[in-house]
Short mmCIF file of C-alpha atoms in Angstrom, two decimals:
data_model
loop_
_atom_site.label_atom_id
_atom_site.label_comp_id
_atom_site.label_asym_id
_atom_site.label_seq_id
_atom_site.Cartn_x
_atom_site.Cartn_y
_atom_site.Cartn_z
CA UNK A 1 9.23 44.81 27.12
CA UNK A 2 8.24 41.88 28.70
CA UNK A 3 5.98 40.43 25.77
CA UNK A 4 9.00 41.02 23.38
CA UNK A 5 11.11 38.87 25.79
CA UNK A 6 8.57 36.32 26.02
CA UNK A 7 7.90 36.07 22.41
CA UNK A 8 11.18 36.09 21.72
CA UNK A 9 11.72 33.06 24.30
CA UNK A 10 9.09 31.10 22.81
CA UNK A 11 10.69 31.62 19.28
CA UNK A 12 14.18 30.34 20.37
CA UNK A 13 12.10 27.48 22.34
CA UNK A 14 10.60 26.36 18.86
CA UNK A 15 13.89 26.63 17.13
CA UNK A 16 15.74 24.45 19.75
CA UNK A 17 12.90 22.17 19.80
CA UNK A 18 13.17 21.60 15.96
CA UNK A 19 16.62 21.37 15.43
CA UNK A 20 16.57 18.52 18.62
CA UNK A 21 13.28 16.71 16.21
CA UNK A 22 15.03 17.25 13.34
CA UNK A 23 19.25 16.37 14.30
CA UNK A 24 18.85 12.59 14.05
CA UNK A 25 17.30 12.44 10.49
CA UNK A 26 20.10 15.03 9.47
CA UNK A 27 23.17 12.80 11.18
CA UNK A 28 21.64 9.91 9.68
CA UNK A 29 21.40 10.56 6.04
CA UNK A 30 24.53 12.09 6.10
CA UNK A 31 26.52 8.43 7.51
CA UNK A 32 27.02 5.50 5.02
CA UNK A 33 25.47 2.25 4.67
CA UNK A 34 28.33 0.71 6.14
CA UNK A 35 28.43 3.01 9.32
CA UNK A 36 24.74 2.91 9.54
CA UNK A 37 24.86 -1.15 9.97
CA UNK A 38 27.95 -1.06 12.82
CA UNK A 39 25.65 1.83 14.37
CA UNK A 40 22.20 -0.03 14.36
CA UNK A 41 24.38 -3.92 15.17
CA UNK A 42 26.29 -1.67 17.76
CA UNK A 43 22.89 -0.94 19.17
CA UNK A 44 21.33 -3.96 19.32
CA UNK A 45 24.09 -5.09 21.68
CA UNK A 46 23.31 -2.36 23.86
CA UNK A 47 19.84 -3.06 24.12
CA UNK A 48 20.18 -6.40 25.02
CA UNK A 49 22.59 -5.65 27.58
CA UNK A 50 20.00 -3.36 29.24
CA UNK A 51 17.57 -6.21 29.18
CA UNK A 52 20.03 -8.06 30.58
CA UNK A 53 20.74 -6.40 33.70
CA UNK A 54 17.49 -4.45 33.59
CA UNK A 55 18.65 -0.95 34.46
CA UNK A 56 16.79 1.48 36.58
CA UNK A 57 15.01 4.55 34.82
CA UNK A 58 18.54 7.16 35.03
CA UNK A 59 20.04 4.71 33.17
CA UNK A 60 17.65 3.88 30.51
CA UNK A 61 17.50 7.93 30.24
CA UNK A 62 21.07 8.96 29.83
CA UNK A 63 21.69 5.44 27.18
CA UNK A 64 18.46 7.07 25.55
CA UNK A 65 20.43 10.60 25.26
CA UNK A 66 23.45 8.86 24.24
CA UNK A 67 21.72 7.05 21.20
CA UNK A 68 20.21 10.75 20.31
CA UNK A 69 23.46 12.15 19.97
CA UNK A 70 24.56 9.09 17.70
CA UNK A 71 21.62 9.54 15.78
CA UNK A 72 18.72 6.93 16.89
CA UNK A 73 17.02 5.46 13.84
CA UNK A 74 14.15 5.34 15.83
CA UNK A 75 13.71 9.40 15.48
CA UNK A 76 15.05 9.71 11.94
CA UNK A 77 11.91 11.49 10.12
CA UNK A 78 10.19 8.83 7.63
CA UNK A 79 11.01 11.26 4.55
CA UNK A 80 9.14 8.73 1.97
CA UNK A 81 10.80 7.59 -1.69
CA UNK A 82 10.90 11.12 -3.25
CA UNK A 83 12.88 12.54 -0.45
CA UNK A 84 15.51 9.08 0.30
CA UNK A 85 14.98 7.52 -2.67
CA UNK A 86 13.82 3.50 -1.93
CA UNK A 87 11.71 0.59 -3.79
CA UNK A 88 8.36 0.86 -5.20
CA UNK A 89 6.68 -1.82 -6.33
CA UNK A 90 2.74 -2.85 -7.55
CA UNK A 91 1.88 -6.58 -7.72
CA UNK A 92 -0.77 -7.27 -9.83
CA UNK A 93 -2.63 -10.26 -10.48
CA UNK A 94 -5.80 -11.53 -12.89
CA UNK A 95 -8.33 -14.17 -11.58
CA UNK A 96 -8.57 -15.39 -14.95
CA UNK A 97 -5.30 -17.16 -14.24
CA UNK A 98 -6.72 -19.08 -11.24
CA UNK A 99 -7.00 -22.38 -11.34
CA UNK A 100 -10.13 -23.96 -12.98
CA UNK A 101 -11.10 -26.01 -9.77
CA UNK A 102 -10.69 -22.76 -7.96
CA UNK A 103 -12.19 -20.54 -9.84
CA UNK A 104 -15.38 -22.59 -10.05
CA UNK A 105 -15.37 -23.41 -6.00
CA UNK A 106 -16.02 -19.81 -6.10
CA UNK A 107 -18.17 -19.99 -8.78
CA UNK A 108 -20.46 -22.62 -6.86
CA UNK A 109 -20.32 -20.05 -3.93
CA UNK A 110 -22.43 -17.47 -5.36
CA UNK A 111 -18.57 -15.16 -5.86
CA UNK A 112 -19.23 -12.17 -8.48
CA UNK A 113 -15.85 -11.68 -10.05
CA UNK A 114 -15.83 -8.25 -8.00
CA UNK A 115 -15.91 -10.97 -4.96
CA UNK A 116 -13.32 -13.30 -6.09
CA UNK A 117 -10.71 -9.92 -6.84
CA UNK A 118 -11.91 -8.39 -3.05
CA UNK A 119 -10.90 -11.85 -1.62
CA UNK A 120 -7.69 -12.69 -3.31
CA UNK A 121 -6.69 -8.99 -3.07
CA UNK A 122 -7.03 -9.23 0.49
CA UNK A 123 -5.14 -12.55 0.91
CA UNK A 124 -2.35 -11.34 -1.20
CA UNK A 125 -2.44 -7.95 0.89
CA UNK A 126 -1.68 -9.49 4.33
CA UNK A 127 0.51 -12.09 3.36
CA UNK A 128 2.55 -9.49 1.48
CA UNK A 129 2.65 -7.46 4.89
CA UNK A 130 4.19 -10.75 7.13
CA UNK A 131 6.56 -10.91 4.62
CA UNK A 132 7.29 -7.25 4.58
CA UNK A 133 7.75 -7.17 8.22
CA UNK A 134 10.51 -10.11 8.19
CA UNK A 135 12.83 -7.17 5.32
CA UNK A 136 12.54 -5.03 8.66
CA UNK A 137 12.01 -1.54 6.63
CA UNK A 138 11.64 1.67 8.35
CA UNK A 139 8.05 2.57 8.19
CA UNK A 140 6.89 0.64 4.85
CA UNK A 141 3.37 1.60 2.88
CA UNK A 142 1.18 -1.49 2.05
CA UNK A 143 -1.91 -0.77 0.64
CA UNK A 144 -4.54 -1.74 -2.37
CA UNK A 145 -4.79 -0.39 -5.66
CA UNK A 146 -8.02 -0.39 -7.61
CA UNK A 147 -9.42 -4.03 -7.39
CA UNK A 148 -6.32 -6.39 -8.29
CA UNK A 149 -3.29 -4.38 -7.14
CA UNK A 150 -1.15 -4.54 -4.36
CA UNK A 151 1.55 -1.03 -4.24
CA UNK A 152 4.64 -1.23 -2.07
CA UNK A 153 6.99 1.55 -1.16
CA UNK A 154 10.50 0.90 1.15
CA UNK A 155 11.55 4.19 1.84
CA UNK A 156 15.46 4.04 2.33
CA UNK A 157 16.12 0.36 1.05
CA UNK A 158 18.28 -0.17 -1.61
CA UNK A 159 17.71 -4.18 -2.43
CA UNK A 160 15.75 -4.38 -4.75
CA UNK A 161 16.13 -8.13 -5.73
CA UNK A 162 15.68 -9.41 -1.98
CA UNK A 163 13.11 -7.73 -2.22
CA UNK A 164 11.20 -9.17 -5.14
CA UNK A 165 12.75 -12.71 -3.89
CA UNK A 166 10.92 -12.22 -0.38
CA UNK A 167 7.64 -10.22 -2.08
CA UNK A 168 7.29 -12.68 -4.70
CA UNK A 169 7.83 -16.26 -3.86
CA UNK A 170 5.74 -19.08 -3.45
CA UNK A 171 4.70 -20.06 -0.10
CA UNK A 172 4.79 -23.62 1.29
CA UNK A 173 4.06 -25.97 3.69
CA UNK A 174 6.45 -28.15 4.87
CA UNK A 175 6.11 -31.24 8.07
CA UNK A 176 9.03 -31.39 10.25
CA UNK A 177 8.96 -33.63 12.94
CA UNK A 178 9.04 -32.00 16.72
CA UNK A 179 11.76 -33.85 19.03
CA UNK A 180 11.29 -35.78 21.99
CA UNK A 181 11.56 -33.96 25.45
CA UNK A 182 15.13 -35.64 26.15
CA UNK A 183 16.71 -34.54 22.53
CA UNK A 184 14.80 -31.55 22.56
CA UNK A 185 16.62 -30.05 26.11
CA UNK A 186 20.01 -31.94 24.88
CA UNK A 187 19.45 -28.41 22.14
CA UNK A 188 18.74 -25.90 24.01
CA UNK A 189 21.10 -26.81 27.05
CA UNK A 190 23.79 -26.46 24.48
CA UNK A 191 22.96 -23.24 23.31
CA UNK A 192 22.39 -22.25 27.29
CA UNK A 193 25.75 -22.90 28.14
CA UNK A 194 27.05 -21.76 24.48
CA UNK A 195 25.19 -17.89 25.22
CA UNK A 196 24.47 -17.70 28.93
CA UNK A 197 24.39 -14.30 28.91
CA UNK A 198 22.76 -13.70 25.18
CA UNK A 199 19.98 -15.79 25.57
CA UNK A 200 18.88 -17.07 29.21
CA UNK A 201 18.00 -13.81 30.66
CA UNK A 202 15.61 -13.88 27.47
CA UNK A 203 14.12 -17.60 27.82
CA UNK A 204 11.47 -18.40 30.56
CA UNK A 205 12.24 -22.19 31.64
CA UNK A 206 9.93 -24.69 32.83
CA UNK A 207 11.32 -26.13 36.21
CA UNK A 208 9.43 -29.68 35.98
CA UNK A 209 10.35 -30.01 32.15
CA UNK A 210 14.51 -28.21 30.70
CA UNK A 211 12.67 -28.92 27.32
CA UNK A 212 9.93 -26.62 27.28
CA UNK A 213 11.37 -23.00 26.91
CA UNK A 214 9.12 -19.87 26.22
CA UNK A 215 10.07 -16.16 25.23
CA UNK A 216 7.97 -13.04 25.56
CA UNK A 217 7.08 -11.06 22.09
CA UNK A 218 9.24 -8.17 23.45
CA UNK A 219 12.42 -10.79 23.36
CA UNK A 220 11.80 -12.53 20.32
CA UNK A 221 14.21 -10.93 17.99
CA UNK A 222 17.06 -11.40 20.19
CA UNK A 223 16.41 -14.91 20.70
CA UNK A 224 16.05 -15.47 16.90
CA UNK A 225 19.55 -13.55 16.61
CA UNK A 226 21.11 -15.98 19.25
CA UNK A 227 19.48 -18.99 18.01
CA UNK A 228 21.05 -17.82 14.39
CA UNK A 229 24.23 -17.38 15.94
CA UNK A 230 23.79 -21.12 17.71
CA UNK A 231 23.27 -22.59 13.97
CA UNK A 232 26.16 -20.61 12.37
CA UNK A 233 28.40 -21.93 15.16
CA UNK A 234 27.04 -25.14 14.93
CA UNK A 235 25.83 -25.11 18.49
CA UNK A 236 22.61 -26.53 16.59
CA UNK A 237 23.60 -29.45 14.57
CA UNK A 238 22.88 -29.37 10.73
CA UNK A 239 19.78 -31.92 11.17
CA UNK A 240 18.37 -30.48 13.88
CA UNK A 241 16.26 -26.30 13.83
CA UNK A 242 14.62 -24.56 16.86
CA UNK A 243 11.59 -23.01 16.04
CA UNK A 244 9.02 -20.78 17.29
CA UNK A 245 5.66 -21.68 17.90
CA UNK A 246 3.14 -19.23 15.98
CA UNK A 247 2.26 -16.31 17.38
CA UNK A 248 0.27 -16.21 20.28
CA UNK A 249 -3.78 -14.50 19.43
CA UNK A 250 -4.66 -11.36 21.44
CA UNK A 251 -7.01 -13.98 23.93
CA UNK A 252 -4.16 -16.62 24.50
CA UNK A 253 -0.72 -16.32 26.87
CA UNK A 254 1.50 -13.77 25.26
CA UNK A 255 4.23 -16.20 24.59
CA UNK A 256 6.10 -18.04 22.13
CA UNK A 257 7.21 -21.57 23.09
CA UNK A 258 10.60 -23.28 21.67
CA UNK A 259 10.72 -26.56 19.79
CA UNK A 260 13.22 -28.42 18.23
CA UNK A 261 12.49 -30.20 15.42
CA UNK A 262 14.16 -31.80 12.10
CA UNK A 263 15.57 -29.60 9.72
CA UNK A 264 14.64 -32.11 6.99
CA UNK A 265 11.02 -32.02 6.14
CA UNK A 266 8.63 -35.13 6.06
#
């Protein structure tokens, strides 16, 4: 009797324990596009405000349960393009239509054509994959085809043009000129006292220098949101940006330092 009982306990245990892995991804493919954005904007507010006033452990717990109930996109099930439909793309690309300079640099360097397609296929791979992670897709596939293919897959997104725009487009390089130290905390004092509560508990400031402000990787997409914010409410005038510096390698201070520089290139 007692072996049924405990089989039987371990079967309803499994059950529960599926349904709780498997409730979010149900709730969330069943809301709209338009409640899924208030849900995941709704959240973001939340988060920062526990940042904000760093909450102890119950806290963080019970806000965790509450964003189970609501569905948490972060334990929604990746179910892949032929379960939630999404964008697949392959990017191709010939050496033959390389540059003639180019092509023979490589040329000079001893580069088999096998070379030259490993290379390029590898540059176009990773700079595909920064861009990817800027559309902020739910668990995107980036990976080589063959010798001069690049496949993408967005489970779940629905943009297909944006993402061609971002995928596609030719990078460039553009000189902006960093402000001085006195213009440069003139800009972010205004968007201090603009979002006090938004962005200095996310800001490390430098008491010997107001124009030298750093932010930790963990806080770096809410300060991007407040600094977008600043520049829709003109907080940041229309000549001037705030950018972040690149970001930090694995052996340097994990950091990102502000600067404010021309919005109008060189």
């Amino acid at each position: 009797m007692s072996k049924h009982l405990y089989r039987t306990l371990l079967i309803w245990a499994a059950i529960v324990m599926a349904l709780v892995y498997v409730y979010p991804t149900a709730g969330w493919m069943m809301l709209s596009e338009e409640a899924r954005q208030a849900r995941l904007e709704k959240w973001q507010q939340e988060d920062d405000k526990i940042a904000r006033e760093r909450t102890g452990y119950l806290q963080e717990l019970l806000a965790g349960a509450k964003r189970w109930a609501e569905f948490d996109r972060d334990k929604v099930i990746n179910l892949g393009l032929d379960l939630q439909g999404g964008i697949h793309m392959v990017i191709g690309f010939d050496i033959n239509d390389l540059p003639e300079e180019t092509l023979a640099e490589y040329r000079r360097n001893n580069y088999t054509d096998a070379d030259i397609e490993r290379e390029i296929q590898q540059t176009v791979l990773d700079q595909i994959t920064r861009r990817i992670n800027d559309f902020e897709a739910k668990e995107p596939i980036i990976q080589a085809l063959g010798t001069n293919q690049i496949q993408v897959q967005l489970p779940g997104e629905k943009d297909l043009q944006r993402a061609k725009n971002l995928i596609t487009k030719t990078a460039q390089m553009n000189f902006h000129l960093v402000l001085g130290p006195d213009e440069a905390a003139k800009a972010l004092g205004a968007i201090r006292d603009a979002f006090p509560e938004e962005f200095l508990p996310f800001v490390k400031m430098s008491s010997l220098r107001p124009d030298i402000l750093t932010v930790l990787p963990e806080n770096y997409d809410r300060v991007r949101r407040v600094l977008a914010r600043a520049k829709e409410a003109g907080v940041i005038p229309e000549d001037k940006t705030v950018a972040f510096s690149q970001a930090p390698k694995p052996y340097e201070r994990q950091e990102y330092q502000l600067y404010v520089i021309e919005s109008k290139p060189l």
